[in-house]
Structure formats: C-alpha cells, structure tokens
C-alpha cells in the first residue's frame, strides 16, 4: 500500500468524521465483507459511519455484523443522498469507477469537496478518488482492508466479528482459495485464523446454506440450459425470464453457477447469460492466461478481472446470444491454439 497515502489517511482519521462507505450494485461477499469490516474498524476509532449500496445484498451474506443497518440507494434514496452530501469522507470499496454505482455515483461525483478514498482490486481504476489504493494483484478488497488496517497500525482492532467479514469476502472472491491466491493472502488468512476466526463455520454460512430450490435450479442449468461450444473450448449457460419465474430465482441465487462450467477440462471460457427485466447480464470466467476482462469491456460495457468479469447487453436475449457467438472466432486462437479467419469488432450500443 502507498505509505504516503496511508500516512495522510491516518491523519484524516485522527479526529471524528462523518463517513459513508459505499460498494457496488448487487453486492457480493467481498463488497459486504469489506464495507462492514471497515465500518467495524472506523467505529472503534470513534467515527460516525454509514454503509450504502445501490441495491440489496443477497441472503447468504446477511449474517455479517452490521448488515441490518445497511442503506440501499434504490430504497432509501433520500437518506443515502443526504448522508453522501453531508459526509466528510466517502469510501469507494470493491469498485473501480463511479459508473458501477449508477445514480449513487452521480451524487458521489457531485461532492467535490468531500475526501474520497478508493480501496479496490479491479483492473483499470478510474481516477475518481483523492486517495487511490488500487491493487489488481490482491485477491479481494477484503484482503486490502486487512492490509489497510494493519498499515494504519491497528491490527489489534481486528475483532473476531471484523475478521469474519474479511475472511468471508476472501473466501467468496477466491472461490475458497481456488484462484487469485498469493503467499501474502495465505499469511493474511493465517493471521485471521490465529485471531480466532472460525473458517469452517464461515464455509457453512456461505456455501452450505442453500435452500432446496437452488440445487434444483443448478440441476436445471446443467441439464437443460448448458451448451458446450467445442470449437472454442467454451461453455455457456443461458437463463430466460421464464426460468426466473419457474424457479423463483431471487438476488444471489445464480451466484457461482458459471464456475461449474470451468470444471470441464476442455472449457477455457465460461459464460453465464441471463435475461433480466431490462437488460441481459453476462458473467464471464476463464482459466489460465485467457482474459475475459477484454471481452467484457470491449463487447459488453463491463469489466472486472482477468479470470472473472461481467457486463450487460441492451439488445435482448436472442441478439445477445448471436453477438456472443459472433465474437468467439476473434478469440479462437487464444482459446484453442487454432487460427480463425473471421474477426468482429462489434461493440454493444
Ligand atoms: P459477476 O460475473 O460475478 O457478476 O462479476 C464478476 C466480476 O466482474 C466482478 O469483479 C464484477 O465487479 C465485474 N463485473 C460484473 N458485472 C460488471 C459490469 O457490468 N461492469 C463492470 N465494469 N464490471 C462488472
Ligand atoms: Mn472483489
């Protein structure tokens, strides 16, 4: 972490402040864990804090300490806007640009005199904060929050509840240590375990708490909605609006399904494409050196990480699927080692 920035932030935090901690739409384990973990820390320092997300968080992270106090911009619009307008400091956690938080981003951008601190691990951050702690080599924002607190000399303030938030975000963003790992990360989780964080309890809370319908949905996805494009070492799962109704799919219910495609040896690129009320959401995953960040950014107005990215299309499901198939030849050589002659540079509009 940038020591100069840490020193300056430390001095800012030396007197009580009104602080709003924000994270991205459809908050995941890392967004929740980093936000609530940072809140637990800042409150011990005597600051007044609020956590605000653009949209609601999924049930599987609802056990985290402080989750009941979270403000949701979609529902608590005025309260969130007022908090942002009166804040001394706004934290930008687990997202790399204000376009990732929709209308909340416009309000944040309008606070010209408010100090903004970004802590994030996505590729290509936009320069929207006074203090940018950006580390795309970090497994998760939670890992960075741990470093941030330790860097400020406050490791002793990491309680078990705080450690649980951070460990949970690390577990979800690394797929339980399957990707984005480093020796530093294992030192961090070693420290958290030594503090008393119960990792087995967290595994059960996060991954062994599904309702029956989620496993039935998974079975449906794998049996009826999966297509393997052998020519491109690519796997796809496509869900329609009707699937959402038939399986009563709620926020977070499809989390992680895309990863099943990567369990096949031949699959290098995995796509989960779902028809939402107004957009088609695309979740991309890859193995090895193949970067899905480029596909998400170039073709689906999105971004993320090398091996996990996402985006959206506004063209409807049928046209989006056609487009996805059309861009694959561009990546055939990278995916299979076999050259392809067709090139498409189509961008969604
Ligand atoms: P997921 O596929 O789980 O929704 O997201 C995977 C990764 O891609 C996450 O790091 C997430 O932040 C990023 N991502 C997902 N959707 C979008 C999007 O619409 N825009 C951008 N810039 N990033 C996205
Ligand atoms: Mn993250």
Short mmCIF file of C-alpha atoms and ligand atoms in Angstrom, two decimals:
data_model
loop_
_atom_site.label_atom_id
_atom_site.label_comp_id
_atom_site.label_asym_id
_atom_site.label_seq_id
_atom_site.Cartn_x
_atom_site.Cartn_y
_atom_site.Cartn_z
CA UNK A 1 0.00 0.00 0.00
CA UNK A 2 1.12 3.55 -0.74
CA UNK A 3 2.74 4.62 2.56
CA UNK A 4 2.40 8.33 1.82
CA UNK A 5 -1.35 7.91 1.26
CA UNK A 6 -1.65 5.76 4.37
CA UNK A 7 0.01 8.50 6.45
CA UNK A 8 -2.33 11.14 5.05
CA UNK A 9 -5.41 9.00 5.60
CA UNK A 10 -4.23 8.22 9.13
CA UNK A 11 -4.03 11.91 9.90
CA UNK A 12 -7.51 12.46 8.40
CA UNK A 13 -8.87 9.72 10.63
CA UNK A 14 -7.26 11.16 13.75
CA UNK A 15 -10.36 13.26 14.53
CA UNK A 16 -14.01 12.09 14.45
CA UNK A 17 -15.57 12.24 10.99
CA UNK A 18 -18.87 11.51 9.25
CA UNK A 19 -18.05 8.68 6.90
CA UNK A 20 -20.07 6.90 4.22
CA UNK A 21 -18.77 3.56 2.97
CA UNK A 22 -20.05 2.59 -0.48
CA UNK A 23 -19.78 -0.51 -2.62
CA UNK A 24 -21.15 -1.78 -5.93
CA UNK A 25 -24.57 -2.81 -7.23
CA UNK A 26 -25.56 -6.41 -6.46
CA UNK A 27 -23.08 -6.53 -3.56
CA UNK A 28 -21.26 -9.84 -3.21
CA UNK A 29 -19.34 -11.33 -0.28
CA UNK A 30 -16.34 -9.08 -0.90
CA UNK A 31 -18.41 -5.89 -1.20
CA UNK A 32 -20.30 -6.75 2.01
CA UNK A 33 -17.29 -8.03 3.96
CA UNK A 34 -15.03 -5.11 3.08
CA UNK A 35 -17.72 -2.50 3.80
CA UNK A 36 -18.88 -3.95 7.12
CA UNK A 37 -15.32 -4.84 8.16
CA UNK A 38 -14.17 -1.27 7.51
CA UNK A 39 -17.23 0.05 9.36
CA UNK A 40 -16.41 -2.06 12.44
CA UNK A 41 -12.88 -0.64 12.38
CA UNK A 42 -13.85 3.02 11.83
CA UNK A 43 -16.44 2.88 14.61
CA UNK A 44 -13.76 1.75 17.05
CA UNK A 45 -11.82 4.86 16.07
CA UNK A 46 -14.84 6.96 17.06
CA UNK A 47 -16.18 7.89 13.63
CA UNK A 48 -19.83 8.08 12.70
CA UNK A 49 -20.36 5.70 9.76
CA UNK A 50 -23.00 4.54 7.30
CA UNK A 51 -22.73 1.77 4.70
CA UNK A 52 -24.64 2.34 1.45
CA UNK A 53 -25.07 0.10 -1.61
CA UNK A 54 -27.03 0.86 -4.80
CA UNK A 55 -29.05 -2.36 -4.44
CA UNK A 56 -29.94 -5.02 -1.87
CA UNK A 57 -27.45 -7.69 -0.75
CA UNK A 58 -28.17 -11.44 -1.05
CA UNK A 59 -29.32 -13.56 1.92
CA UNK A 60 -26.16 -15.68 2.13
CA UNK A 61 -24.17 -12.71 3.47
CA UNK A 62 -26.93 -11.38 5.74
CA UNK A 63 -25.28 -12.84 8.89
CA UNK A 64 -22.45 -10.29 8.87
CA UNK A 65 -22.34 -7.88 11.79
CA UNK A 66 -23.93 -4.57 10.81
CA UNK A 67 -25.85 -5.92 7.80
CA UNK A 68 -29.18 -4.85 9.31
CA UNK A 69 -28.07 -1.19 9.29
CA UNK A 70 -27.03 -1.07 5.61
CA UNK A 71 -28.74 1.58 3.50
CA UNK A 72 -29.89 0.71 -0.02
CA UNK A 73 -29.96 3.57 -2.51
CA UNK A 74 -32.78 2.02 -4.56
CA UNK A 75 -35.00 2.00 -1.43
CA UNK A 76 -33.54 4.66 0.91
CA UNK A 77 -32.64 7.15 -1.83
CA UNK A 78 -33.06 10.38 0.13
CA UNK A 79 -31.32 9.10 3.24
CA UNK A 80 -28.33 7.87 1.22
CA UNK A 81 -28.13 11.11 -0.80
CA UNK A 82 -28.21 13.22 2.37
CA UNK A 83 -25.56 11.04 4.00
CA UNK A 84 -23.32 11.41 0.93
CA UNK A 85 -23.91 15.17 0.77
CA UNK A 86 -23.01 15.70 4.42
CA UNK A 87 -20.13 13.21 4.67
CA UNK A 88 -16.55 14.27 5.42
CA UNK A 89 -15.14 11.14 3.80
CA UNK A 90 -16.60 8.70 1.25
CA UNK A 91 -15.01 5.28 0.86
CA UNK A 92 -15.26 3.58 -2.54
CA UNK A 93 -14.82 -0.14 -1.91
CA UNK A 94 -14.61 -3.05 -4.37
CA UNK A 95 -15.44 -0.98 -7.46
CA UNK A 96 -13.20 0.91 -9.82
CA UNK A 97 -15.36 3.72 -11.18
CA UNK A 98 -18.46 5.70 -10.29
CA UNK A 99 -20.36 4.22 -13.26
CA UNK A 100 -20.51 0.96 -11.25
CA UNK A 101 -22.90 2.51 -8.71
CA UNK A 102 -25.41 4.11 -11.08
CA UNK A 103 -27.30 7.12 -9.64
CA UNK A 104 -25.37 6.91 -6.38
CA UNK A 105 -22.24 7.57 -8.46
CA UNK A 106 -23.66 10.86 -9.73
CA UNK A 107 -24.25 12.01 -6.15
CA UNK A 108 -20.73 10.93 -5.12
CA UNK A 109 -19.22 12.74 -8.13
CA UNK A 110 -21.09 15.93 -7.17
CA UNK A 111 -19.38 16.06 -3.72
CA UNK A 112 -16.36 17.99 -4.97
CA UNK A 113 -15.07 18.96 -1.51
CA UNK A 114 -15.51 15.58 0.13
CA UNK A 115 -12.43 13.40 0.55
CA UNK A 116 -12.81 10.17 -1.38
CA UNK A 117 -10.80 7.06 -0.65
CA UNK A 118 -10.84 4.12 -3.07
CA UNK A 119 -9.77 0.65 -1.92
CA UNK A 120 -10.22 -1.80 -4.78
CA UNK A 121 -8.70 -4.72 -6.69
CA UNK A 122 -10.32 -4.41 -10.13
CA UNK A 123 -8.30 -3.75 -13.26
CA UNK A 124 -8.15 -0.21 -14.72
CA UNK A 125 -9.49 2.02 -11.93
CA UNK A 126 -10.81 5.41 -12.99
CA UNK A 127 -9.24 8.36 -11.26
CA UNK A 128 -12.26 9.30 -9.14
CA UNK A 129 -10.79 9.44 -5.61
CA UNK A 130 -8.32 11.63 -3.73
CA UNK A 131 -6.62 8.54 -2.31
CA UNK A 132 -6.48 5.53 -4.61
CA UNK A 133 -5.47 2.23 -3.08
CA UNK A 134 -5.74 0.01 -6.15
CA UNK A 135 -4.16 -3.44 -6.27
CA UNK A 136 -5.34 -5.79 -9.05
CA UNK A 137 -2.96 -8.45 -7.68
CA UNK A 138 -4.96 -8.60 -4.43
CA UNK A 139 -7.41 -11.49 -4.14
CA UNK A 140 -10.15 -9.27 -2.82
CA UNK A 141 -10.94 -5.88 -1.37
CA UNK A 142 -11.19 -7.66 2.00
CA UNK A 143 -7.52 -8.62 1.77
CA UNK A 144 -6.75 -4.94 1.10
CA UNK A 145 -8.87 -3.77 4.05
CA UNK A 146 -6.82 -6.08 6.26
CA UNK A 147 -3.61 -4.50 4.90
CA UNK A 148 -5.13 -1.03 5.29
CA UNK A 149 -5.95 -1.57 8.97
CA UNK A 150 -2.58 -3.19 9.65
CA UNK A 151 -0.85 -0.41 7.67
CA UNK A 152 -2.51 2.15 9.94
CA UNK A 153 -1.01 0.31 12.92
CA UNK A 154 -4.32 -1.02 14.21
CA UNK A 155 -4.10 -4.80 13.81
CA UNK A 156 -5.20 -5.13 17.43
CA UNK A 157 -8.58 -3.63 16.47
CA UNK A 158 -9.42 -6.61 14.26
CA UNK A 159 -12.06 -8.34 16.35
CA UNK A 160 -13.47 -11.75 15.51
CA UNK A 161 -16.61 -10.16 14.02
CA UNK A 162 -14.45 -7.91 11.84
CA UNK A 163 -12.17 -10.80 10.89
CA UNK A 164 -15.21 -12.87 9.90
CA UNK A 165 -16.34 -10.16 7.48
CA UNK A 166 -12.89 -10.02 5.86
CA UNK A 167 -12.39 -13.79 5.76
CA UNK A 168 -15.82 -14.24 4.17
CA UNK A 169 -15.04 -11.76 1.38
CA UNK A 170 -11.74 -13.53 0.74
CA UNK A 171 -13.49 -16.92 0.61
CA UNK A 172 -16.13 -15.75 -1.86
CA UNK A 173 -13.76 -13.80 -4.15
CA UNK A 174 -11.18 -16.62 -4.32
CA UNK A 175 -13.75 -19.43 -4.66
CA UNK A 176 -12.38 -20.83 -1.37
CA UNK A 177 -8.75 -20.33 -2.39
CA UNK A 178 -9.10 -21.75 -5.91
CA UNK A 179 -7.93 -18.56 -7.70
CA UNK A 180 -6.29 -15.13 -7.11
CA UNK A 181 -4.14 -16.60 -4.36
CA UNK A 182 -0.70 -15.42 -3.26
CA UNK A 183 1.67 -16.16 -0.40
CA UNK A 184 0.61 -12.81 1.10
CA UNK A 185 -3.02 -13.90 1.07
CA UNK A 186 -2.22 -17.11 2.94
CA UNK A 187 -0.36 -15.05 5.55
CA UNK A 188 -3.43 -12.80 5.92
CA UNK A 189 -5.84 -15.70 6.39
CA UNK A 190 -3.33 -17.36 8.70
CA UNK A 191 -3.38 -14.21 10.84
CA UNK A 192 -7.19 -14.12 10.79
CA UNK A 193 -7.41 -17.76 11.81
CA UNK A 194 -4.91 -17.11 14.63
CA UNK A 195 -7.18 -14.28 15.82
CA UNK A 196 -9.96 -16.82 16.26
CA UNK A 197 -11.91 -16.62 13.01
CA UNK A 198 -13.76 -19.93 12.52
CA UNK A 199 -13.27 -20.66 8.81
CA UNK A 200 -15.30 -23.88 8.86
CA UNK A 201 -18.27 -22.00 10.34
CA UNK A 202 -17.90 -19.44 7.55
CA UNK A 203 -17.80 -22.15 4.88
CA UNK A 204 -21.10 -23.46 6.21
CA UNK A 205 -22.69 -20.00 6.42
CA UNK A 206 -21.61 -19.06 2.91
CA UNK A 207 -21.72 -22.27 0.91
CA UNK A 208 -23.78 -24.84 2.81
CA UNK A 209 -26.86 -22.75 3.50
CA UNK A 210 -28.75 -23.06 0.23
CA UNK A 211 -32.49 -23.64 0.03
CA UNK A 212 -33.62 -26.75 -1.87
CA UNK A 213 -34.72 -24.70 -4.88
CA UNK A 214 -31.14 -23.54 -5.50
CA UNK A 215 -29.91 -27.08 -6.07
CA UNK A 216 -32.88 -27.78 -8.32
CA UNK A 217 -32.00 -24.63 -10.28
CA UNK A 218 -28.39 -25.78 -10.56
CA UNK A 219 -29.58 -29.14 -11.87
CA UNK A 220 -31.79 -27.35 -14.41
CA UNK A 221 -28.89 -25.15 -15.55
CA UNK A 222 -26.52 -28.10 -16.02
CA UNK A 223 -29.04 -30.49 -17.53
CA UNK A 224 -31.20 -28.22 -19.68
CA UNK A 225 -29.52 -24.87 -20.17
CA UNK A 226 -25.87 -25.74 -20.75
CA UNK A 227 -24.26 -25.66 -24.16
CA UNK A 228 -20.66 -26.59 -24.94
CA UNK A 229 -19.10 -24.94 -27.97
CA UNK A 230 -16.28 -27.44 -28.55
CA UNK A 231 -14.81 -25.44 -31.40
CA UNK A 232 -13.97 -22.64 -28.96
CA UNK A 233 -13.41 -24.55 -25.70
CA UNK A 234 -16.31 -22.52 -24.39
CA UNK A 235 -19.24 -23.36 -22.16
CA UNK A 236 -22.46 -21.38 -21.84
CA UNK A 237 -25.45 -21.43 -19.51
CA UNK A 238 -28.39 -19.30 -20.57
CA UNK A 239 -31.38 -18.48 -18.36
CA UNK A 240 -34.56 -16.88 -19.65
CA UNK A 241 -37.10 -14.68 -17.87
CA UNK A 242 -39.36 -17.72 -17.73
CA UNK A 243 -36.66 -19.69 -15.88
CA UNK A 244 -36.53 -16.84 -13.35
CA UNK A 245 -40.27 -17.21 -12.80
CA UNK A 246 -40.40 -21.01 -12.85
CA UNK A 247 -37.58 -21.39 -10.31
CA UNK A 248 -38.49 -18.31 -8.27
CA UNK A 249 -34.94 -17.02 -8.75
CA UNK A 250 -34.05 -14.20 -6.37
CA UNK A 251 -30.99 -11.98 -5.97
CA UNK A 252 -27.85 -14.06 -5.43
CA UNK A 253 -29.49 -17.39 -6.34
CA UNK A 254 -27.41 -17.78 -9.52
CA UNK A 255 -24.13 -16.79 -7.84
CA UNK A 256 -21.36 -19.25 -8.63
CA UNK A 257 -23.25 -21.31 -11.24
CA UNK A 258 -20.92 -20.06 -14.01
CA UNK A 259 -17.98 -21.69 -12.25
CA UNK A 260 -19.37 -25.21 -12.81
CA UNK A 261 -18.56 -24.84 -16.50
CA UNK A 262 -14.87 -24.50 -15.69
CA UNK A 263 -14.91 -27.93 -14.04
CA UNK A 264 -14.74 -29.43 -17.52
CA UNK A 265 -11.13 -29.87 -18.58
CA UNK A 266 -11.76 -28.59 -22.10
CA UNK A 267 -13.59 -25.41 -21.05
CA UNK A 268 -11.33 -22.32 -21.04
CA UNK A 269 -14.09 -19.73 -21.29
CA UNK A 270 -17.37 -19.89 -19.36
CA UNK A 271 -20.35 -17.63 -19.88
CA UNK A 272 -23.50 -17.32 -17.78
CA UNK A 273 -26.03 -15.25 -19.70
CA UNK A 274 -29.28 -14.30 -18.01
CA UNK A 275 -32.30 -12.42 -19.22
CA UNK A 276 -33.16 -9.75 -16.62
CA UNK A 277 -36.23 -7.49 -16.71
CA UNK A 278 -34.50 -4.72 -18.71
CA UNK A 279 -31.02 -6.00 -19.58
CA UNK A 280 -29.20 -9.20 -20.38
CA UNK A 281 -26.47 -9.82 -17.79
CA UNK A 282 -23.28 -11.58 -18.81
CA UNK A 283 -20.92 -13.24 -16.32
CA UNK A 284 -17.64 -14.48 -17.74
CA UNK A 285 -14.96 -16.72 -16.25
CA UNK A 286 -11.78 -18.17 -17.68
CA UNK A 287 -8.87 -20.42 -16.85
CA UNK A 288 -5.19 -19.56 -17.26
CA UNK A 289 -3.95 -16.67 -19.34
CA UNK A 290 -7.13 -16.08 -21.30
CA UNK A 291 -8.55 -12.72 -20.20
CA UNK A 292 -12.30 -12.26 -20.03
CA UNK A 293 -11.79 -8.65 -18.93
CA UNK A 294 -11.16 -7.65 -22.53
CA UNK A 295 -14.33 -9.35 -23.84
CA UNK A 296 -16.43 -7.80 -21.07
CA UNK A 297 -15.04 -4.32 -21.67
CA UNK A 298 -14.91 -4.35 -25.44
CA UNK A 299 -18.23 -6.02 -26.18
CA UNK A 300 -20.47 -5.75 -23.10
CA UNK A 301 -19.68 -2.37 -21.47
CA UNK A 302 -18.27 -4.15 -18.47
CA UNK A 303 -15.01 -5.17 -16.88
CA UNK A 304 -13.62 -6.85 -13.80
CA UNK A 305 -10.63 -9.14 -13.53
CA UNK A 306 -8.59 -11.28 -15.94
CA UNK A 307 -10.39 -14.51 -15.00
CA UNK A 308 -13.73 -13.11 -13.75
CA UNK A 309 -15.57 -10.28 -15.43
CA UNK A 310 -19.07 -9.20 -16.22
CA UNK A 311 -21.09 -6.86 -18.33
CA UNK A 312 -24.50 -6.30 -19.83
CA UNK A 313 -26.27 -6.05 -23.14
CA UNK A 314 -29.33 -3.98 -24.00
CA UNK A 315 -30.23 -5.86 -27.18
CA UNK A 316 -32.45 -8.62 -25.80
CA UNK A 317 -31.54 -12.25 -25.22
CA UNK A 318 -31.63 -13.56 -28.78
CA UNK A 319 -29.47 -10.78 -30.22
CA UNK A 320 -27.06 -11.01 -27.27
CA UNK A 321 -26.55 -14.73 -27.81
CA UNK A 322 -25.98 -14.14 -31.50
CA UNK A 323 -23.43 -11.48 -30.70
CA UNK A 324 -21.65 -13.69 -28.15
CA UNK A 325 -21.32 -16.46 -30.74
CA UNK A 326 -20.09 -13.95 -33.31
CA UNK A 327 -17.25 -12.63 -31.18
CA UNK A 328 -15.84 -16.08 -30.37
CA UNK A 329 -13.90 -16.52 -33.65
CA UNK A 330 -11.87 -13.44 -32.67
CA UNK A 331 -10.60 -15.37 -29.64
CA UNK A 332 -10.41 -18.83 -31.20
CA UNK A 333 -6.64 -18.91 -31.43
CA UNK A 334 -6.20 -17.85 -27.80
CA UNK A 335 -8.81 -20.38 -26.67
CA UNK A 336 -7.72 -23.35 -28.75
CA UNK A 337 -4.38 -22.58 -30.39
CA UNK A 338 -6.11 -22.89 -33.78
CA UNK A 339 -6.28 -19.82 -36.00
CA UNK A 340 -9.59 -18.37 -37.16
CA UNK A 341 -10.06 -16.09 -40.14
CA UNK A 342 -13.23 -14.22 -39.07
CA UNK A 343 -12.76 -11.05 -36.99
CA UNK A 344 -15.52 -8.99 -35.39
CA UNK A 345 -15.07 -5.65 -33.65
CA UNK A 346 -18.73 -5.15 -32.87
CA UNK A 347 -19.45 -3.03 -29.78
CA UNK A 348 -22.81 -3.03 -28.00
CA UNK A 349 -24.81 0.13 -28.45
P1 LIG B 1 -20.06 -11.45 -11.75
O1 LIG B 1 -19.89 -12.23 -13.01
O2 LIG B 1 -19.87 -12.31 -10.55
O3 LIG B 1 -21.27 -10.59 -11.73
O4 LIG B 1 -18.85 -10.42 -11.72
C1 LIG B 1 -17.52 -10.84 -11.89
C2 LIG B 1 -16.61 -9.64 -11.86
O5 LIG B 1 -16.90 -8.77 -12.94
C3 LIG B 1 -16.74 -8.79 -10.60
O6 LIG B 1 -15.44 -8.41 -10.24
C4 LIG B 1 -17.52 -7.59 -11.02
O7 LIG B 1 -17.12 -6.46 -10.35
C5 LIG B 1 -17.22 -7.47 -12.51
N1 LIG B 1 -18.43 -7.04 -13.21
C6 LIG B 1 -19.60 -7.70 -13.28
N2 LIG B 1 -20.50 -7.01 -14.00
C7 LIG B 1 -19.88 -5.87 -14.39
C8 LIG B 1 -20.32 -4.73 -15.16
O8 LIG B 1 -21.45 -4.64 -15.63
N3 LIG B 1 -19.38 -3.76 -15.34
C9 LIG B 1 -18.11 -3.85 -14.85
N4 LIG B 1 -17.26 -2.84 -15.08
N5 LIG B 1 -17.70 -4.89 -14.12
C10 LIG B 1 -18.56 -5.89 -13.89
MN1 LIG B 2 -13.99 -8.10 -5.02
#
